[in-house]
PDB file of C-alpha atoms in Angstrom:
ATOM      1  CA  MET A   1      -9.214 -13.017  11.332  1.00 89.00           C
ATOM      2  CA  ARG A   2      -6.855 -13.429   7.784  1.00 96.00           C
ATOM      3  CA  PRO A   3      -8.917 -12.605   4.109  1.00 97.00           C
ATOM      4  CA  THR A   4      -9.466 -15.990   2.938  1.00 96.00           C
ATOM      5  CA  GLU A   5      -9.543 -17.478  -1.427  1.00 92.00           C
ATOM      6  CA  GLY A   6     -12.709 -15.565  -3.595  1.00 94.00           C
ATOM      7  CA  THR A   7     -11.716 -12.570  -1.028  1.00 97.00           C
ATOM      8  CA  TYR A   8      -8.621 -10.887  -3.309  1.00 97.00           C
ATOM      9  CA  ALA A   9      -7.866 -11.278  -6.911  1.00 96.00           C
ATOM     10  CA  THR A  10      -5.357 -13.449  -7.105  1.00 95.00           C
ATOM     11  CA  TYR A  11      -2.812 -11.295  -8.248  1.00 94.00           C
ATOM     12  CA  PHE A  12      -2.476 -10.178  -4.584  1.00 97.00           C
ATOM     13  CA  GLU A  13      -1.862 -13.685  -3.053  1.00 97.00           C
ATOM     14  CA  HIS A  14       1.677 -11.975  -2.332  1.00 97.00           C
ATOM     15  CA  TYR A  15       1.409  -9.455  -0.767  1.00 98.00           C
ATOM     16  CA  ILE A  16      -1.014 -11.120   1.900  1.00 98.00           C
ATOM     17  CA  SER A  17       0.756 -14.337   2.073  1.00 98.00           C
ATOM     18  CA  LEU A  18       3.922 -11.227   3.597  1.00 98.00           C
ATOM     19  CA  VAL A  19       1.477 -10.470   6.496  1.00 98.00           C
ATOM     20  CA  GLU A  20       2.127 -12.808   8.893  1.00 97.00           C
ATOM     21  CA  GLU A  21      -0.872 -11.479  11.907  1.00 98.00           C
ATOM     22  CA  GLN A  22      -3.773 -12.919  12.224  1.00 97.00           C
ATOM     23  CA  ASP A  23      -5.480 -10.060  12.731  1.00 98.00           C
ATOM     24  CA  VAL A  24      -5.472  -6.817  10.063  1.00 98.00           C
ATOM     25  CA  LYS A  25      -5.462  -3.807  12.919  1.00 98.00           C
ATOM     26  CA  ASP A  26      -2.653  -6.045  14.092  1.00 98.00           C
ATOM     27  CA  ALA A  27      -0.902  -6.228  10.675  1.00 98.00           C
ATOM     28  CA  LEU A  28      -1.125  -2.691   9.932  1.00 98.00           C
ATOM     29  CA  LYS A  29       0.061  -1.381  13.360  1.00 98.00           C
ATOM     30  CA  ASN A  30       3.310  -3.566  13.117  1.00 97.00           C
ATOM     31  CA  SER A  31       3.577  -2.389   9.578  1.00 97.00           C
ATOM     32  CA  THR A  32       2.839   1.411  10.247  1.00 97.00           C
ATOM     33  CA  GLU A  33       6.043   1.081  12.974  1.00 96.00           C
ATOM     34  CA  GLN A  34       8.012  -1.421  10.838  1.00 96.00           C
ATOM     35  CA  PHE A  35       8.199   0.520   7.716  1.00 97.00           C
ATOM     36  CA  PHE A  36       8.304   4.241   9.833  1.00 97.00           C
ATOM     37  CA  THR A  37      11.175   2.729  11.106  1.00 97.00           C
ATOM     38  CA  PHE A  38      12.530   1.455   7.770  1.00 98.00           C
ATOM     39  CA  ILE A  39      12.201   4.626   5.939  1.00 98.00           C
ATOM     40  CA  ASP A  40      13.127   7.006   7.919  1.00 97.00           C
ATOM     41  CA  SER A  41      16.918   5.363   8.291  1.00 97.00           C
ATOM     42  CA  LEU A  42      16.670   5.606   4.417  1.00 98.00           C
ATOM     43  CA  PRO A  43      19.388   7.951   3.184  1.00 97.00           C
ATOM     44  CA  LYS A  44      19.403  11.245   1.671  1.00 97.00           C
ATOM     45  CA  ASP A  45      21.765  10.847  -1.265  1.00 97.00           C
ATOM     46  CA  LYS A  46      20.058   8.290  -2.832  1.00 97.00           C
ATOM     47  CA  ALA A  47      16.403   9.400  -3.306  1.00 98.00           C
ATOM     48  CA  ASP A  48      16.222  10.148  -6.812  1.00 98.00           C
ATOM     49  CA  PHE A  49      18.714   7.261  -7.509  1.00 98.00           C
ATOM     50  CA  ALA A  50      17.042   4.645  -9.462  1.00 97.00           C
ATOM     51  CA  TYR A  51      18.213   0.642  -9.978  1.00 97.00           C
ATOM     52  CA  ALA A  52      18.197   0.352 -13.561  1.00 96.00           C
ATOM     53  CA  LYS A  53      17.155   2.444 -16.761  1.00 96.00           C
ATOM     54  CA  ASP A  54      13.597   3.179 -16.692  1.00 94.00           C
ATOM     55  CA  LYS A  55      12.988   1.871 -13.233  1.00 97.00           C
ATOM     56  CA  TRP A  56      11.194   4.419 -10.529  1.00 98.00           C
ATOM     57  CA  THR A  57      13.550   5.934  -8.307  1.00 98.00           C
ATOM     58  CA  LEU A  58      14.075   5.199  -4.014  1.00 98.00           C
ATOM     59  CA  LYS A  59      10.882   8.560  -4.234  1.00 98.00           C
ATOM     60  CA  GLU A  60       9.006   7.608  -7.048  1.00 98.00           C
ATOM     61  CA  VAL A  61       8.447   3.961  -5.013  1.00 98.00           C
ATOM     62  CA  LEU A  62       7.799   5.620  -1.785  1.00 98.00           C
ATOM     63  CA  LEU A  63       5.310   7.325  -3.832  1.00 98.00           C
ATOM     64  CA  HIS A  64       4.227   4.296  -6.103  1.00 98.00           C
ATOM     65  CA  ILE A  65       3.130   2.811  -2.131  1.00 98.00           C
ATOM     66  CA  THR A  66       1.165   5.918  -1.039  1.00 98.00           C
ATOM     67  CA  ASP A  67      -1.031   6.299  -3.729  1.00 98.00           C
ATOM     68  CA  ALA A  68      -1.429   2.727  -3.951  1.00 98.00           C
ATOM     69  CA  GLU A  69      -2.616   2.778  -0.194  1.00 98.00           C
ATOM     70  CA  ARG A  70      -4.910   6.035  -0.538  1.00 98.00           C
ATOM     71  CA  ILE A  71      -6.825   4.066  -3.686  1.00 98.00           C
ATOM     72  CA  PHE A  72      -6.655   0.648  -1.277  1.00 98.00           C
ATOM     73  CA  SER A  73      -8.379   2.679   1.423  1.00 98.00           C
ATOM     74  CA  TYR A  74     -10.304   4.250  -0.131  1.00 98.00           C
ATOM     75  CA  ARG A  75     -11.641   0.800  -1.905  1.00 98.00           C
ATOM     76  CA  ALA A  76     -12.008  -0.251   2.129  1.00 98.00           C
ATOM     77  CA  LEU A  77     -14.082   2.504   2.770  1.00 98.00           C
ATOM     78  CA  ARG A  78     -16.398   2.076  -0.218  1.00 98.00           C
ATOM     79  CA  PHE A  79     -16.842  -2.145   0.109  1.00 98.00           C
ATOM     80  CA  SER A  80     -16.843  -1.647   4.247  1.00 98.00           C
ATOM     81  CA  ARG A  81     -19.594   1.185   3.468  1.00 98.00           C
ATOM     82  CA  ASN A  82     -21.242  -1.826   1.373  1.00 98.00           C
ATOM     83  CA  ASP A  83     -21.506   0.014  -1.502  1.00 97.00           C
ATOM     84  CA  THR A  84     -21.028  -2.322  -4.774  1.00 92.00           C
ATOM     85  CA  THR A  85     -20.561  -0.097  -7.206  1.00 97.00           C
ATOM     86  CA  PRO A  86     -17.671  -1.064  -9.186  1.00 97.00           C
ATOM     87  CA  LEU A  87     -14.128   0.473  -9.316  1.00 97.00           C
ATOM     88  CA  PRO A  88     -12.356   0.802 -11.831  1.00 96.00           C
ATOM     89  CA  SER A  89      -8.551   0.017 -11.711  1.00 95.00           C
ATOM     90  CA  PHE A  90      -4.690   2.533 -11.905  1.00 95.00           C
ATOM     91  CA  ASP A  91      -2.193   2.888 -13.664  1.00 96.00           C
ATOM     92  CA  GLU A  92       0.680   3.257 -10.933  1.00 96.00           C
ATOM     93  CA  ASN A  93       3.335   3.966 -14.061  1.00 95.00           C
ATOM     94  CA  GLU A  94       1.141   6.597 -15.337  1.00 95.00           C
ATOM     95  CA  PHE A  95       0.433   7.887 -11.717  1.00 96.00           C
ATOM     96  CA  ILE A  96       3.620   8.511 -11.214  1.00 96.00           C
ATOM     97  CA  HIS A  97       4.263  10.088 -14.448  1.00 94.00           C
ATOM     98  CA  PHE A  98       2.297  12.625 -12.965  1.00 96.00           C
ATOM     99  CA  ALA A  99       3.659  12.848  -9.637  1.00 96.00           C
ATOM    100  CA  ASN A 100       6.014  15.357 -10.091  1.00 95.00           C
ATOM    101  CA  ALA A 101       8.725  13.458  -7.391  1.00 97.00           C
ATOM    102  CA  GLY A 102      12.092  14.733  -8.971  1.00 96.00           C
ATOM    103  CA  LYS A 103      11.161  18.200  -7.502  1.00 97.00           C
ATOM    104  CA  ARG A 104      10.069  16.434  -4.166  1.00 97.00           C
ATOM    105  CA  SER A 105      12.539  15.972  -0.906  1.00 97.00           C
ATOM    106  CA  LEU A 106      12.699  13.391   0.227  1.00 98.00           C
ATOM    107  CA  GLN A 107      10.980  13.700   3.488  1.00 98.00           C
ATOM    108  CA  SER A 108       8.176  16.317   1.626  1.00 98.00           C
ATOM    109  CA  VAL A 109       7.346  12.002   0.526  1.00 98.00           C
ATOM    110  CA  ILE A 110       8.652  10.218   3.712  1.00 98.00           C
ATOM    111  CA  GLU A 111       5.599  12.329   5.224  1.00 98.00           C
ATOM    112  CA  GLU A 112       2.886  12.251   3.162  1.00 98.00           C
ATOM    113  CA  PHE A 113       3.742   8.444   3.436  1.00 98.00           C
ATOM    114  CA  LYS A 114       3.154   9.031   7.465  1.00 98.00           C
ATOM    115  CA  THR A 115      -0.397  10.752   7.162  1.00 98.00           C
ATOM    116  CA  VAL A 116      -1.803   9.023   4.142  1.00 98.00           C
ATOM    117  CA  ARG A 117      -0.351   5.653   7.205  1.00 98.00           C
ATOM    118  CA  ASN A 118      -1.968   7.514  10.296  1.00 98.00           C
ATOM    119  CA  ALA A 119      -5.411   7.843   7.752  1.00 98.00           C
ATOM    120  CA  THR A 120      -5.560   3.735   6.618  1.00 98.00           C
ATOM    121  CA  LEU A 121      -5.049   2.984  10.198  1.00 98.00           C
ATOM    122  CA  SER A 122      -7.538   5.333  11.310  1.00 98.00           C
ATOM    123  CA  LEU A 123      -9.830   3.938   8.944  1.00 98.00           C
ATOM    124  CA  PHE A 124      -9.420  -0.314   9.625  1.00 98.00           C
ATOM    125  CA  ASN A 125      -9.666   0.729  13.613  1.00 98.00           C
ATOM    126  CA  SER A 126     -13.123   1.703  13.319  1.00 98.00           C
ATOM    127  CA  LEU A 127     -14.482  -0.829  11.679  1.00 98.00           C
ATOM    128  CA  ASP A 128     -15.988  -4.213  12.592  1.00 98.00           C
ATOM    129  CA  ASP A 129     -15.564  -7.818  12.177  1.00 97.00           C
ATOM    130  CA  ASP A 130     -19.092  -7.557   9.836  1.00 98.00           C
ATOM    131  CA  GLU A 131     -17.591  -3.863   8.013  1.00 98.00           C
ATOM    132  CA  LEU A 132     -14.641  -5.657   6.866  1.00 98.00           C
ATOM    133  CA  THR A 133     -15.820  -8.756   5.356  1.00 98.00           C
ATOM    134  CA  ARG A 134     -17.884  -6.680   2.702  1.00 98.00           C
ATOM    135  CA  LYS A 135     -17.570  -6.965  -1.086  1.00 97.00           C
ATOM    136  CA  GLY A 136     -16.780  -4.362  -3.629  1.00 98.00           C
ATOM    137  CA  ILE A 137     -16.055  -4.834  -6.827  1.00 97.00           C
ATOM    138  CA  SER A 138     -12.515  -3.248  -8.269  1.00 96.00           C
ATOM    139  CA  SER A 139     -10.581  -4.118 -11.657  1.00 94.00           C
ATOM    140  CA  SER A 140     -13.327  -6.370 -12.257  1.00 94.00           C
ATOM    141  CA  GLN A 141     -12.107  -8.373  -8.832  1.00 96.00           C
ATOM    142  CA  THR A 142     -13.981  -8.970  -6.265  1.00 97.00           C
ATOM    143  CA  CYS A 143     -12.330  -8.325  -3.053  1.00 98.00           C
ATOM    144  CA  THR A 144     -13.018  -7.266   0.861  1.00 98.00           C
ATOM    145  CA  ALA A 145     -12.069  -4.345   3.021  1.00 98.00           C
ATOM    146  CA  LEU A 146     -10.710  -6.678   5.068  1.00 98.00           C
ATOM    147  CA  ALA A 147      -8.389  -8.337   2.425  1.00 98.00           C
ATOM    148  CA  LEU A 148      -7.510  -4.912   1.716  1.00 98.00           C
ATOM    149  CA  GLY A 149      -6.301  -4.027   4.704  1.00 98.00           C
ATOM    150  CA  TYR A 150      -3.536  -7.418   4.246  1.00 98.00           C
ATOM    151  CA  ILE A 151      -2.816  -5.785   0.961  1.00 98.00           C
ATOM    152  CA  ILE A 152      -1.673  -2.294   1.815  1.00 98.00           C
ATOM    153  CA  ALA A 153       0.409  -3.847   5.014  1.00 98.00           C
ATOM    154  CA  GLY A 154       1.714  -6.738   2.457  1.00 98.00           C
ATOM    155  CA  HIS A 155       2.699  -3.464  -0.201  1.00 98.00           C
ATOM    156  CA  SER A 156       4.680  -1.807   1.962  1.00 98.00           C
ATOM    157  CA  LYS A 157       6.551  -4.501   2.916  1.00 98.00           C
ATOM    158  CA  HIS A 158       6.585  -6.017  -0.684  1.00 98.00           C
ATOM    159  CA  HIS A 159       8.108  -2.399  -1.433  1.00 98.00           C
ATOM    160  CA  SER A 160      10.374  -2.392   0.976  1.00 98.00           C
ATOM    161  CA  ASN A 161      12.196  -5.437   0.662  1.00 98.00           C
ATOM    162  CA  ILE A 162      12.585  -4.256  -3.057  1.00 98.00           C
ATOM    163  CA  ILE A 163      14.927  -1.220  -1.717  1.00 98.00           C
ATOM    164  CA  LYS A 164      16.529  -3.083   0.453  1.00 98.00           C
ATOM    165  CA  GLU A 165      17.989  -5.263  -2.362  1.00 98.00           C
ATOM    166  CA  ARG A 166      17.842  -2.494  -5.237  1.00 98.00           C
ATOM    167  CA  TYR A 167      18.013   0.503  -3.613  1.00 97.00           C
ATOM    168  CA  LEU A 168      20.723   0.671  -0.002  1.00 96.00           C
TER     169      LEU A 168
END
C-alpha cells in the first residue's frame, strides 16, 4: 500500500513520487541497496566540495540525509505507537551548522548513515499494516508512519540525484 493524499503534508509529495515500489518495506530495502552502493562510490576528494557559495558540502548533504532520517524514523515510531503528541519541525540549516562535518572523514559520515538506515529498516520491518496507518502530527501537519517510510526512501533518492547533478 502507498500513502494517500491527506496522510502527509503536500511538501513531501516530491519525495513520495520518487518511490516506485508499492510496499514501504520493499521501498526501503531497495532504497538502501541503491544508496549504499552509491555512497560507497563517492570520491573522497569531493568530501568537502560545495558546488556554490553558501551551499552544503558533500559531507553536509550526507549528514542532512542522516539527521532527517533519524527524525522521520522517530516520528514514525511515535505515530505507530499511537502517540498523538504533536511533534515540532526541525531546521535542517541549524542542524548542519552544528554538525561539525569539516572535522569528520567522509567514511565516518557514510558509516553513520548506514547505521541509521539499518535501524530504520529494523523499525519498519517490525510494523504491521495497522501500525503503519496510524497518524500523528509533525510540523503542524498530519502524517502516517507509512508516509514517513516513503518520505525516507524518497528523500535519499532526491539527494542522490542532487549529488550526481551538482557534486560529481
